[in-house]
PDB file of C-alpha atoms in Angstrom:
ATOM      1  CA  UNK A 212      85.229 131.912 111.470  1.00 51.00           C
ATOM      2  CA  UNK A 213      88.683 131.196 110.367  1.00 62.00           C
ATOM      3  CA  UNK A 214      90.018 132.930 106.892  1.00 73.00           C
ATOM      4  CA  UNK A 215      91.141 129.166 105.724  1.00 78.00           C
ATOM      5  CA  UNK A 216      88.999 126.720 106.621  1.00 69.00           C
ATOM      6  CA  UNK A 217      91.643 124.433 104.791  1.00 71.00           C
ATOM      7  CA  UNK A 218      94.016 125.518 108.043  1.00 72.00           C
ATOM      8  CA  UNK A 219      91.601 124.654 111.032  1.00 73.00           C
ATOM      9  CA  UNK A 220      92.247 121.778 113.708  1.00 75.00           C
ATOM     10  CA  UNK A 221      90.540 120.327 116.260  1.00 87.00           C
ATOM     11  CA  UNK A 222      91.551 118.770 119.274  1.00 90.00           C
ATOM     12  CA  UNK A 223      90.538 115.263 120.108  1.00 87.00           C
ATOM     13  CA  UNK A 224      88.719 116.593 122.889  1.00 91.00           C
ATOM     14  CA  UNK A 225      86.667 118.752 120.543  1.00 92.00           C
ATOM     15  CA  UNK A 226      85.941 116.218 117.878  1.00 93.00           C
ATOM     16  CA  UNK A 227      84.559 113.926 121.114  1.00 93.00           C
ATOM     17  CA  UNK A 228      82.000 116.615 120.912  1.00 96.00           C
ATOM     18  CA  UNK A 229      80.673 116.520 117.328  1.00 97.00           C
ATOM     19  CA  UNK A 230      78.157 113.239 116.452  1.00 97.00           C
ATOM     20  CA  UNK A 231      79.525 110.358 114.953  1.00 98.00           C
ATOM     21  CA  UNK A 232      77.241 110.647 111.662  1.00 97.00           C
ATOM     22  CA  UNK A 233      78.736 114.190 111.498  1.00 98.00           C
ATOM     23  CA  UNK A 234      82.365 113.036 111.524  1.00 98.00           C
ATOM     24  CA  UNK A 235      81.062 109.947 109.358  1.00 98.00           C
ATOM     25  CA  UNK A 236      79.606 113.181 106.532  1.00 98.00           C
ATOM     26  CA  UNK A 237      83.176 114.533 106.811  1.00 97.00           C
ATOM     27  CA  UNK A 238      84.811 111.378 106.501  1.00 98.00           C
ATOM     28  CA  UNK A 239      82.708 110.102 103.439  1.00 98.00           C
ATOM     29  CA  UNK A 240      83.950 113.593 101.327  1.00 98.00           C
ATOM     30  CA  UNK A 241      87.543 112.877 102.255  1.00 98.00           C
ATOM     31  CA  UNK A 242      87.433 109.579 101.471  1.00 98.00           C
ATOM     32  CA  UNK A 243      85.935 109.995  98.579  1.00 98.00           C
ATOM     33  CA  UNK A 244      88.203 112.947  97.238  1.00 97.00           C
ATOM     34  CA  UNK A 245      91.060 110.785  98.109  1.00 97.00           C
ATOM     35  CA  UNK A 246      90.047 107.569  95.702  1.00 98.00           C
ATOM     36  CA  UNK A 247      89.235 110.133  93.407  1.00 98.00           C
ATOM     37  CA  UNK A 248      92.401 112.118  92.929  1.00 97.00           C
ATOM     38  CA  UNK A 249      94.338 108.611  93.239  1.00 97.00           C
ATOM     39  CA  UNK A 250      92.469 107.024  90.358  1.00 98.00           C
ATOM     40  CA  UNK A 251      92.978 110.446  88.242  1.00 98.00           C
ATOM     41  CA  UNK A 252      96.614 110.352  89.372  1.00 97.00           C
ATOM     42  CA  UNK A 253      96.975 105.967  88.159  1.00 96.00           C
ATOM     43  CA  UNK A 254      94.310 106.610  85.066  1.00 97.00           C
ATOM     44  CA  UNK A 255      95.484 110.492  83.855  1.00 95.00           C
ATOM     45  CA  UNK A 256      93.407 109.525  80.546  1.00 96.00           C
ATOM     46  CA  UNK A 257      90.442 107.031  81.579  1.00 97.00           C
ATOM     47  CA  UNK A 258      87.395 108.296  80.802  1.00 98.00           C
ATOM     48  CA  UNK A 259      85.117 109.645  83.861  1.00 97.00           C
ATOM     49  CA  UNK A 260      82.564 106.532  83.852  1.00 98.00           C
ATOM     50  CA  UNK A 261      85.203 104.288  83.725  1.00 98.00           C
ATOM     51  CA  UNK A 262      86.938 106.136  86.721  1.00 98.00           C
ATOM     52  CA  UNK A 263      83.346 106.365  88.187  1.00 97.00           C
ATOM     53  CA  UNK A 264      83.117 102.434  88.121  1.00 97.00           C
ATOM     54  CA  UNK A 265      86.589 101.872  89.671  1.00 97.00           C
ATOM     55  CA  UNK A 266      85.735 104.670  92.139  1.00 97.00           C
ATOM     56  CA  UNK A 267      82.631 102.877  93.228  1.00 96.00           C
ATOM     57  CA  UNK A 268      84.450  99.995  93.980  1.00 95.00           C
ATOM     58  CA  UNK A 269      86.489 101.876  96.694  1.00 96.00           C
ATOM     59  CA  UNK A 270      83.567 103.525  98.634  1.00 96.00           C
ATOM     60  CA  UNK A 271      80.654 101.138  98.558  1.00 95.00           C
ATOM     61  CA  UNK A 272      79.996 100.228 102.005  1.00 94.00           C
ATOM     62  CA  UNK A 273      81.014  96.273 101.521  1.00 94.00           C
ATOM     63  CA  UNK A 274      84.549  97.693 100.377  1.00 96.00           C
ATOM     64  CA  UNK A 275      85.053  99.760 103.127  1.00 97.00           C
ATOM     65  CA  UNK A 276      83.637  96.927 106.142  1.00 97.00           C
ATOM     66  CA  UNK A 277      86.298  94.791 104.352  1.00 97.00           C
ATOM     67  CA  UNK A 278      89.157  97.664 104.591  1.00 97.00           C
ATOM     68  CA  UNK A 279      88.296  98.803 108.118  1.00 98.00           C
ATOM     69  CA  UNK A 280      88.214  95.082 109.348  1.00 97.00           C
ATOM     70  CA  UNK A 281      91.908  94.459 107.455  1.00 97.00           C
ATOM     71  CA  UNK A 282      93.001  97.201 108.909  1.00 97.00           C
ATOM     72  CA  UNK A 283      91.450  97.926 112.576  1.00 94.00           C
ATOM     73  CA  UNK A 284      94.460  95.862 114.029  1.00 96.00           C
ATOM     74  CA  UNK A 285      96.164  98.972 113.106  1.00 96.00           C
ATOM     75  CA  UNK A 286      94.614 101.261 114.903  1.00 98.00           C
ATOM     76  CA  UNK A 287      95.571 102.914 117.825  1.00 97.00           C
ATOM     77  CA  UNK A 288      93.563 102.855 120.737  1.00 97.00           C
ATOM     78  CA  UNK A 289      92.251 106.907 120.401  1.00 96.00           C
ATOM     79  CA  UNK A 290      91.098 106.252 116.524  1.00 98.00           C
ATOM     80  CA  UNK A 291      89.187 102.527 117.647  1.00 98.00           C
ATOM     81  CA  UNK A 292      87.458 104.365 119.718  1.00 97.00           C
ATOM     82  CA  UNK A 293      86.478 106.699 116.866  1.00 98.00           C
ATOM     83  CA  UNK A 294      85.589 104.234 114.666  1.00 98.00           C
ATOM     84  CA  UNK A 295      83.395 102.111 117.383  1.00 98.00           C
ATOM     85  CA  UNK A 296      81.560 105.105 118.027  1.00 98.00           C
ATOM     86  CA  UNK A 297      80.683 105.316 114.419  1.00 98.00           C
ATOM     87  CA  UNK A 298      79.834 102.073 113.881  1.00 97.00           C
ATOM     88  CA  UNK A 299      77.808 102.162 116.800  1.00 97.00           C
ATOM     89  CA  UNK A 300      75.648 104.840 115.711  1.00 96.00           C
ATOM     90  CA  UNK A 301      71.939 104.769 114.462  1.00 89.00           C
ATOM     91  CA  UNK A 302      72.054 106.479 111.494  1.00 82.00           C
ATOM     92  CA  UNK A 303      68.333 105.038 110.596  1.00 79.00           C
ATOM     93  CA  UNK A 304      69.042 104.695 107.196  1.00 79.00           C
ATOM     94  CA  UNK A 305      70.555 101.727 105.119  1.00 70.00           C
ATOM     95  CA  UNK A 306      71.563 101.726 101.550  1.00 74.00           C
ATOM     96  CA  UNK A 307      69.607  99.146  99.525  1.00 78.00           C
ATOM     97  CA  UNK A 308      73.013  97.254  98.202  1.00 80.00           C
ATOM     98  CA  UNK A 309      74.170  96.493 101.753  1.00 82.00           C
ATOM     99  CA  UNK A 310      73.970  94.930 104.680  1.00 88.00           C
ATOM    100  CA  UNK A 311      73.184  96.306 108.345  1.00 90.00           C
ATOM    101  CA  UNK A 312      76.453  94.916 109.625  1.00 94.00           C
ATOM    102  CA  UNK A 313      78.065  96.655 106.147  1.00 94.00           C
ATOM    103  CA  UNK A 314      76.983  99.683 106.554  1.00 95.00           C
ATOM    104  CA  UNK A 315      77.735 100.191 110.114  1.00 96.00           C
ATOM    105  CA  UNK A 316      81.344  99.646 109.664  1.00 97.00           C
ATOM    106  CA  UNK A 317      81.361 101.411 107.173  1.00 97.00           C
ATOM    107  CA  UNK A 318      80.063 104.486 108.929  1.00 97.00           C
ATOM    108  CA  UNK A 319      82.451 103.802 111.670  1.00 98.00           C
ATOM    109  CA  UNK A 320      85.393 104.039 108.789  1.00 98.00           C
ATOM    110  CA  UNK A 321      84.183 107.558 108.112  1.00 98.00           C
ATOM    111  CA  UNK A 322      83.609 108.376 111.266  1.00 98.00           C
ATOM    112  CA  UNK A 323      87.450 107.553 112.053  1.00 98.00           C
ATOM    113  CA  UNK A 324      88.661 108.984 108.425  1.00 98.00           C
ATOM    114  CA  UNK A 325      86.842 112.090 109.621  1.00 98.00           C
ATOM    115  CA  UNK A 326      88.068 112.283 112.757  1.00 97.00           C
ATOM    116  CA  UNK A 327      91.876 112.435 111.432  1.00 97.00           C
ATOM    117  CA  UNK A 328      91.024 114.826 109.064  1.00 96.00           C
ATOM    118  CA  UNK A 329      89.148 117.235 111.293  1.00 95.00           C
ATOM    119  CA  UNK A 330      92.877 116.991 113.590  1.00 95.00           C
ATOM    120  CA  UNK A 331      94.830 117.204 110.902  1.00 93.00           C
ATOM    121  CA  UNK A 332      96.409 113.914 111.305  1.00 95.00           C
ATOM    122  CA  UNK A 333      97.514 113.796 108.074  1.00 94.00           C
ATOM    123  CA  UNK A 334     100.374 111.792 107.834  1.00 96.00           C
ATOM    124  CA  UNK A 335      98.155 109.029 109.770  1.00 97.00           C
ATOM    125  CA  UNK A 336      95.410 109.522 106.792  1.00 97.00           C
ATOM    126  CA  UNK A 337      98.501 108.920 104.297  1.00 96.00           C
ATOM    127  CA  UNK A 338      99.220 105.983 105.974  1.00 97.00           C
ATOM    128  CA  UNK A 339      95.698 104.390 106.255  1.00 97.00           C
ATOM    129  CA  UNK A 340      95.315 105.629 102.386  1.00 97.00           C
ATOM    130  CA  UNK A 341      98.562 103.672 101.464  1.00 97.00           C
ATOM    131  CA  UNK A 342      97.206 100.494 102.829  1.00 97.00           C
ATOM    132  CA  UNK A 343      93.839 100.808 101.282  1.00 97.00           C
ATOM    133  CA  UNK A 344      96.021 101.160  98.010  1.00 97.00           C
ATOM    134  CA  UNK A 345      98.043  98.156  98.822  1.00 96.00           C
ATOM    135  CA  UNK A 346      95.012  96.147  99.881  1.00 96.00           C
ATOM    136  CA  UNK A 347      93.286  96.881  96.510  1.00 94.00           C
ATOM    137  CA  UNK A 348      96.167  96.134  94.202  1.00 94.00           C
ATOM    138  CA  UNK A 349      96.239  92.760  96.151  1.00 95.00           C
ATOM    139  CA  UNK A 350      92.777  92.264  95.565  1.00 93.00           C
ATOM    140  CA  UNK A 351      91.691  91.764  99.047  1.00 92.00           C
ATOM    141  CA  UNK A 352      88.195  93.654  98.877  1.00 87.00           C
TER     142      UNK A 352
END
């Protein structure tokens, strides 16, 4: 076990080895901690159920089908194949306030947001994050 678990990367090769729900659990954290920290950063002094209500609006799984579809044309071929292999998953579970088709794009945006995380593709995450940013302030999901 690495001292700083902050400092450990994968290899692609590696993270072709872990499931796609797996990646999909790390994704969902990162994702999540990112919306979070951005709203704190944009609302310093909101109150936490109002940054709980815009944060919901970020990660339910009809926001993130509609980000992952805006943005897939973006995607190089590596992290499609990431985010197909999410989305194709059975997870054997769906939430109660979406869809089938929802939620398995939305897994397969996890599964890819995990999968740069877990390589420390950073700058690529930054990117993706930026857009998601942009596509909300436009009001596109």
């Amino acid at each position: 076990m690495e001292d700083n678990l902050f400092d450990v990367k994968w290899d692609s090769s590696s993270v072709k080895q872990i499931s796609p729900l797996t990646l999909a659990f790390v994704g969902d954290a990162v994702y999540e901690t990112f919306v979070r920290i951005y709203l704190v950063y944009k609302y310093r002094d909101m109150q936490v159920h109002n940054l709980h209500v815009k944060a919901v609006k970020f990660v339910k799984a009809h926001s993130q089908s509609e980000i992952i579809k805006k943005l897939e044309t973006q995607l190089s071929e590596e992290e499609m194949y990431f985010f197909k292999r999410g989305r194709n998953a059975k997870s054997g579970t769906v939430p109660k306030n979406a869809d089938v088709q929802e939620y398995r794009f939305a897994t397969g945006f996890e599964t890819l947001v995990g999968f740069l995380y877990l390589t420390g593709r950073l700058g690529r995450l930054n990117f993706l994050f930026r857009s998601i940013i942009m596509l909300e302030s436009e009001g596109k999901f």
